[in-house]
PDB file of C-alpha atoms in Angstrom:
ATOM      1  CA  MET A1293     218.076  23.930 -22.745  1.00  0.00           C
ATOM      2  CA  ALA A1294     214.581  23.017 -21.719  1.00  0.00           C
ATOM      3  CA  GLU A1295     213.955  22.492 -17.897  1.00  0.00           C
ATOM      4  CA  ASP A1296     213.946  18.843 -18.386  1.00  0.00           C
ATOM      5  CA  GLN A1297     216.962  18.528 -19.838  1.00  0.00           C
ATOM      6  CA  ARG A1298     218.733  20.415 -17.242  1.00  0.00           C
ATOM      7  CA  ASN A1299     217.500  18.231 -14.553  1.00  0.00           C
ATOM      8  CA  SER A1300     218.144  14.850 -16.357  1.00  0.00           C
ATOM      9  CA  PRO A1301     219.711  12.505 -14.322  1.00  0.00           C
ATOM     10  CA  LYS A1302     221.706  11.155 -17.127  1.00  0.00           C
ATOM     11  CA  LEU A1303     223.125  14.554 -17.636  1.00  0.00           C
ATOM     12  CA  LEU A1304     224.045  14.687 -13.755  1.00  0.00           C
ATOM     13  CA  ILE A1305     225.794  11.309 -14.154  1.00  0.00           C
ATOM     14  CA  GLY A1306     227.913  12.078 -17.270  1.00  0.00           C
ATOM     15  CA  ILE A1307     229.025  15.242 -15.526  1.00  0.00           C
ATOM     16  CA  ILE A1308     230.045  13.375 -12.562  1.00  0.00           C
ATOM     17  CA  GLY A1309     231.669  10.382 -14.637  1.00  0.00           C
ATOM     18  CA  GLY A1310     233.664  13.196 -16.441  1.00  0.00           C
ATOM     19  CA  LEU A1311     234.999  14.662 -13.696  1.00  0.00           C
ATOM     20  CA  GLY A1312     235.834  11.467 -12.268  1.00  0.00           C
ATOM     21  CA  VAL A1313     237.823  10.298 -15.223  1.00  0.00           C
ATOM     22  CA  LEU A1314     239.828  13.618 -15.076  1.00  0.00           C
ATOM     23  CA  VAL A1315     240.784  13.085 -11.494  1.00  0.00           C
ATOM     24  CA  ALA A1316     241.895   9.782 -12.287  1.00  0.00           C
ATOM     25  CA  LEU A1317     243.827  10.929 -15.173  1.00  0.00           C
ATOM     26  CA  PHE A1318     245.438  13.348 -13.013  1.00  0.00           C
ATOM     27  CA  PHE A1319     246.579  10.949 -10.081  1.00  0.00           C
ATOM     28  CA  ALA A1320     247.628   8.525 -12.975  1.00  0.00           C
ATOM     29  CA  TYR A1321     249.818  11.048 -14.320  1.00  0.00           C
ATOM     30  CA  GLN A1322     251.152  12.205 -10.814  1.00  0.00           C
ATOM     31  CA  TRP A1323     251.861   8.514 -10.202  1.00  0.00           C
ATOM     32  CA  PHE A1324     253.798   7.767 -13.470  1.00  0.00           C
ATOM     33  CA  THR A1325     256.044  10.950 -13.367  1.00  0.00           C
ATOM     34  CA  SER A1326     256.957  10.380  -9.624  1.00  0.00           C
ATOM     35  CA  PRO A1327     260.484   9.323  -8.948  1.00  0.00           C
ATOM     36  CA  VAL A1328     259.927   5.910  -7.617  1.00  0.00           C
ATOM     37  CA  GLU A1329     263.865   4.814  -7.694  1.00  0.00           C
ATOM     38  CA  GLU A1330     264.563   7.180  -4.733  1.00  0.00           C
ATOM     39  CA  LEU A1331     261.895   5.543  -2.747  1.00  0.00           C
ATOM     40  CA  ALA A1332     262.713   1.865  -3.196  1.00  0.00           C
ATOM     41  CA  PRO A1333     265.998   1.582  -1.193  1.00  0.00           C
ATOM     42  CA  VAL A1334     264.047   3.024   1.950  1.00  0.00           C
ATOM     43  CA  TYR A1335     261.216   0.452   1.489  1.00  0.00           C
ATOM     44  CA  ASP A1336     263.532  -2.323   1.182  1.00  0.00           C
ATOM     45  CA  THR A1337     265.751  -1.356   4.254  1.00  0.00           C
ATOM     46  CA  VAL A1338     262.208  -1.238   6.243  1.00  0.00           C
ATOM     47  CA  ALA A1339     261.026  -4.479   4.935  1.00  0.00           C
ATOM     48  CA  SER A1340     264.305  -5.958   5.904  1.00  0.00           C
ATOM     49  CA  GLU A1341     264.251  -4.702   9.214  1.00  0.00           C
ATOM     50  CA  ALA A1342     260.599  -5.733   9.884  1.00  0.00           C
ATOM     51  CA  SER A1343     261.476  -9.557   8.842  1.00  0.00           C
ATOM     52  CA  SER A1344     264.843  -9.534  10.974  1.00  0.00           C
ATOM     53  CA  GLN A1345     262.811  -8.453  14.143  1.00  0.00           C
ATOM     54  CA  PRO A1346     262.120 -11.527  16.352  1.00  0.00           C
ATOM     55  CA  THR A1347     258.625 -12.743  16.731  1.00  0.00           C
ATOM     56  CA  SER A1348     258.934 -13.104  20.481  1.00  0.00           C
ATOM     57  CA  GLU A1349     258.375 -10.385  22.949  1.00  0.00           C
ATOM     58  CA  ALA A1350     259.074  -7.204  21.725  1.00  0.00           C
ATOM     59  CA  SER A1351     260.739  -4.546  23.876  1.00  0.00           C
ATOM     60  CA  THR A1352     260.511  -0.921  23.924  1.00  0.00           C
ATOM     61  CA  GLU A1353     264.356  -0.702  22.988  1.00  0.00           C
ATOM     62  CA  GLU A1354     263.586  -2.744  19.632  1.00  0.00           C
ATOM     63  CA  THR A1355     260.759  -0.402  18.789  1.00  0.00           C
ATOM     64  CA  ALA A1356     263.102   2.625  19.508  1.00  0.00           C
ATOM     65  CA  ALA A1357     265.712   1.062  17.607  1.00  0.00           C
ATOM     66  CA  SER A1358     263.571   0.606  14.616  1.00  0.00           C
ATOM     67  CA  GLU A1359     262.224   4.052  14.607  1.00  0.00           C
ATOM     68  CA  ILE A1360     265.744   5.159  14.633  1.00  0.00           C
ATOM     69  CA  ASN A1361     266.549   3.131  11.618  1.00  0.00           C
ATOM     70  CA  LEU A1362     263.653   4.677   9.791  1.00  0.00           C
ATOM     71  CA  GLN A1363     264.948   7.992  10.470  1.00  0.00           C
ATOM     72  CA  GLU A1364     268.521   7.105   9.452  1.00  0.00           C
ATOM     73  CA  ALA A1365     267.304   5.641   6.488  1.00  0.00           C
ATOM     74  CA  SER A1366     265.253   8.963   5.509  1.00  0.00           C
ATOM     75  CA  ALA A1367     268.343  10.717   6.562  1.00  0.00           C
ATOM     76  CA  VAL A1368     270.783   8.760   4.363  1.00  0.00           C
ATOM     77  CA  GLU A1369     268.422   9.043   1.356  1.00  0.00           C
ATOM     78  CA  ALA A1370     268.481  12.856   2.166  1.00  0.00           C
ATOM     79  CA  ASN A1371     272.249  12.900   2.378  1.00  0.00           C
ATOM     80  CA  HIS A1372     272.563  11.118  -0.993  1.00  0.00           C
ATOM     81  CA  ALA A1373     270.328  13.737  -2.833  1.00  0.00           C
ATOM     82  CA  THR A1374     272.598  16.594  -1.205  1.00  0.00           C
ATOM     83  CA  GLN A1375     275.984  14.830  -2.481  1.00  0.00           C
ATOM     84  CA  SER A1376     274.927  14.674  -5.844  1.00  0.00           C
ATOM     85  CA  LYS A1377     275.753  18.373  -6.391  1.00  0.00           C
ATOM     86  CA  PRO A1378     278.906  19.932  -4.483  1.00  0.00           C
ATOM     87  CA  LEU A1379     278.266  23.006  -2.424  1.00  0.00           C
ATOM     88  CA  VAL A1380     281.670  24.216  -2.656  1.00  0.00           C
ATOM     89  CA  THR A1381     284.054  23.816  -5.668  1.00  0.00           C
ATOM     90  CA  ASP A1382     287.498  24.793  -6.217  1.00  0.00           C
ATOM     91  CA  ASP A1383     286.893  27.724  -8.641  1.00  0.00           C
ATOM     92  CA  ILE A1384     285.632  29.748  -5.564  1.00  0.00           C
ATOM     93  CA  LEU A1385     289.136  30.403  -4.590  1.00  0.00           C
ATOM     94  CA  THR A1386     290.297  31.147  -8.114  1.00  0.00           C
ATOM     95  CA  ALA A1387     287.213  33.567  -8.918  1.00  0.00           C
ATOM     96  CA  PRO A1388     287.991  37.236  -9.703  1.00  0.00           C
ATOM     97  CA  ILE A1389     286.570  39.723  -7.239  1.00  0.00           C
ATOM     98  CA  PRO A1390     283.813  41.836  -8.900  1.00  0.00           C
ATOM     99  CA  GLU A1391     284.504  45.263  -9.472  1.00  0.00           C
ATOM    100  CA  ASN A1392     281.096  46.521  -9.394  1.00  0.00           C
ATOM    101  CA  ALA A1393     279.582  47.169  -6.000  1.00  0.00           C
ATOM    102  CA  SER A1394     276.473  45.595  -6.411  1.00  0.00           C
ATOM    103  CA  LEU A1395     277.883  42.283  -7.921  1.00  0.00           C
ATOM    104  CA  ALA A1396     280.116  42.059  -5.057  1.00  0.00           C
ATOM    105  CA  LYS A1397     277.031  42.336  -2.494  1.00  0.00           C
ATOM    106  CA  GLU A1398     275.373  39.559  -4.767  1.00  0.00           C
ATOM    107  CA  GLU A1399     278.637  37.673  -4.610  1.00  0.00           C
ATOM    108  CA  GLN A1400     278.640  38.156  -0.767  1.00  0.00           C
ATOM    109  CA  ALA A1401     274.783  37.424  -0.266  1.00  0.00           C
ATOM    110  CA  ARG A1402     275.575  34.000  -2.471  1.00  0.00           C
ATOM    111  CA  LEU A1403     278.464  33.182  -0.196  1.00  0.00           C
ATOM    112  CA  ALA A1404     276.671  33.803   3.111  1.00  0.00           C
ATOM    113  CA  ASP A1405     273.881  31.551   1.740  1.00  0.00           C
ATOM    114  CA  LEU A1406     276.444  28.968   0.929  1.00  0.00           C
ATOM    115  CA  GLN A1407     277.957  29.216   4.415  1.00  0.00           C
ATOM    116  CA  GLU A1408     274.464  28.743   5.947  1.00  0.00           C
ATOM    117  CA  GLN A1409     273.816  25.649   3.981  1.00  0.00           C
ATOM    118  CA  LEU A1410     277.510  24.520   4.984  1.00  0.00           C
ATOM    119  CA  ALA A1411     276.612  25.039   8.464  1.00  0.00           C
ATOM    120  CA  GLU A1412     273.096  23.263   8.193  1.00  0.00           C
ATOM    121  CA  GLN A1413     274.597  20.494   6.463  1.00  0.00           C
ATOM    122  CA  GLU A1414     277.256  19.914   9.431  1.00  0.00           C
ATOM    123  CA  LYS A1415     274.292  20.158  11.951  1.00  0.00           C
ATOM    124  CA  THR A1416     272.559  17.283  10.243  1.00  0.00           C
ATOM    125  CA  LEU A1417     275.567  15.355   9.891  1.00  0.00           C
ATOM    126  CA  LYS A1418     276.336  15.641  13.710  1.00  0.00           C
ATOM    127  CA  ALA A1419     272.749  14.574  14.256  1.00  0.00           C
ATOM    128  CA  GLN A1420     273.270  11.737  12.226  1.00  0.00           C
ATOM    129  CA  HIS A1421     276.252  10.698  14.113  1.00  0.00           C
ATOM    130  CA  ALA A1422     274.523  11.109  17.524  1.00  0.00           C
ATOM    131  CA  ASP A1423     271.612   8.807  16.145  1.00  0.00           C
ATOM    132  CA  ALA A1424     274.030   6.219  14.977  1.00  0.00           C
ATOM    133  CA  ASP A1425     275.726   6.133  18.274  1.00  0.00           C
ATOM    134  CA  GLN A1426     272.499   5.768  19.952  1.00  0.00           C
ATOM    135  CA  LEU A1427     271.532   3.023  17.423  1.00  0.00           C
ATOM    136  CA  ILE A1428     274.615   1.146  18.182  1.00  0.00           C
ATOM    137  CA  LYS A1429     274.027   1.271  21.971  1.00  0.00           C
ATOM    138  CA  LEU A1430     270.433   0.123  21.658  1.00  0.00           C
ATOM    139  CA  LYS A1431     271.709  -2.579  19.197  1.00  0.00           C
ATOM    140  CA  GLU A1432     274.329  -3.760  21.763  1.00  0.00           C
ATOM    141  CA  GLU A1433     271.486  -3.913  24.447  1.00  0.00           C
ATOM    142  CA  GLN A1434     268.994  -5.777  22.023  1.00  0.00           C
ATOM    143  CA  LEU A1435     271.930  -8.270  21.676  1.00  0.00           C
ATOM    144  CA  LYS A1436     272.424  -8.693  25.414  1.00  0.00           C
ATOM    145  CA  LEU A1437     268.694  -9.308  25.791  1.00  0.00           C
ATOM    146  CA  LEU A1438     268.549 -11.967  23.301  1.00  0.00           C
ATOM    147  CA  GLU A1439     271.813 -13.734  24.325  1.00  0.00           C
ATOM    148  CA  GLN A1440     270.000 -13.672  27.785  1.00  0.00           C
ATOM    149  CA  GLN A1441     266.786 -15.302  26.382  1.00  0.00           C
ATOM    150  CA  LEU A1442     268.826 -17.687  24.586  1.00  0.00           C
ATOM    151  CA  ALA A1443     270.737 -18.818  27.909  1.00  0.00           C
ATOM    152  CA  GLN A1444     267.626 -19.121  29.903  1.00  0.00           C
ATOM    153  CA  GLU A1445     266.115 -21.484  27.007  1.00  0.00           C
ATOM    154  CA  HIS A1446     269.062 -23.703  27.351  1.00  0.00           C
TER     155      HIS A1446
END
């Protein structure tokens, strides 16, 4: 190429435009292949929570309750994802014990991993239960405050 062709603004714009099209195609591919169905219930829950909030003065309890609702919604979605495939099946009880030592070690490692997953799931469920209890408490306080506001208005 000649010196004039390498410094041509048309060539530079063409290269930048081509790269822009490639980036746009990449993001379009990512967008079309993303699982939208999994995210829809969370957004619906958030939208319904936002629309059900009173327009009057928002207290810190209400803000905390909405944050907990968001956390619970994401935890419920994660719980649904883990419930689709069971961690423990009945064939564990009837499975034969491997006679080869290396296979037995692999089986022990697999069962230890399974036990860790179950312990983690138990921990998550206990945390969700505690969050639900706290949410119920905050909702009761919110109802009391709303009843007081209604009583003051009348």
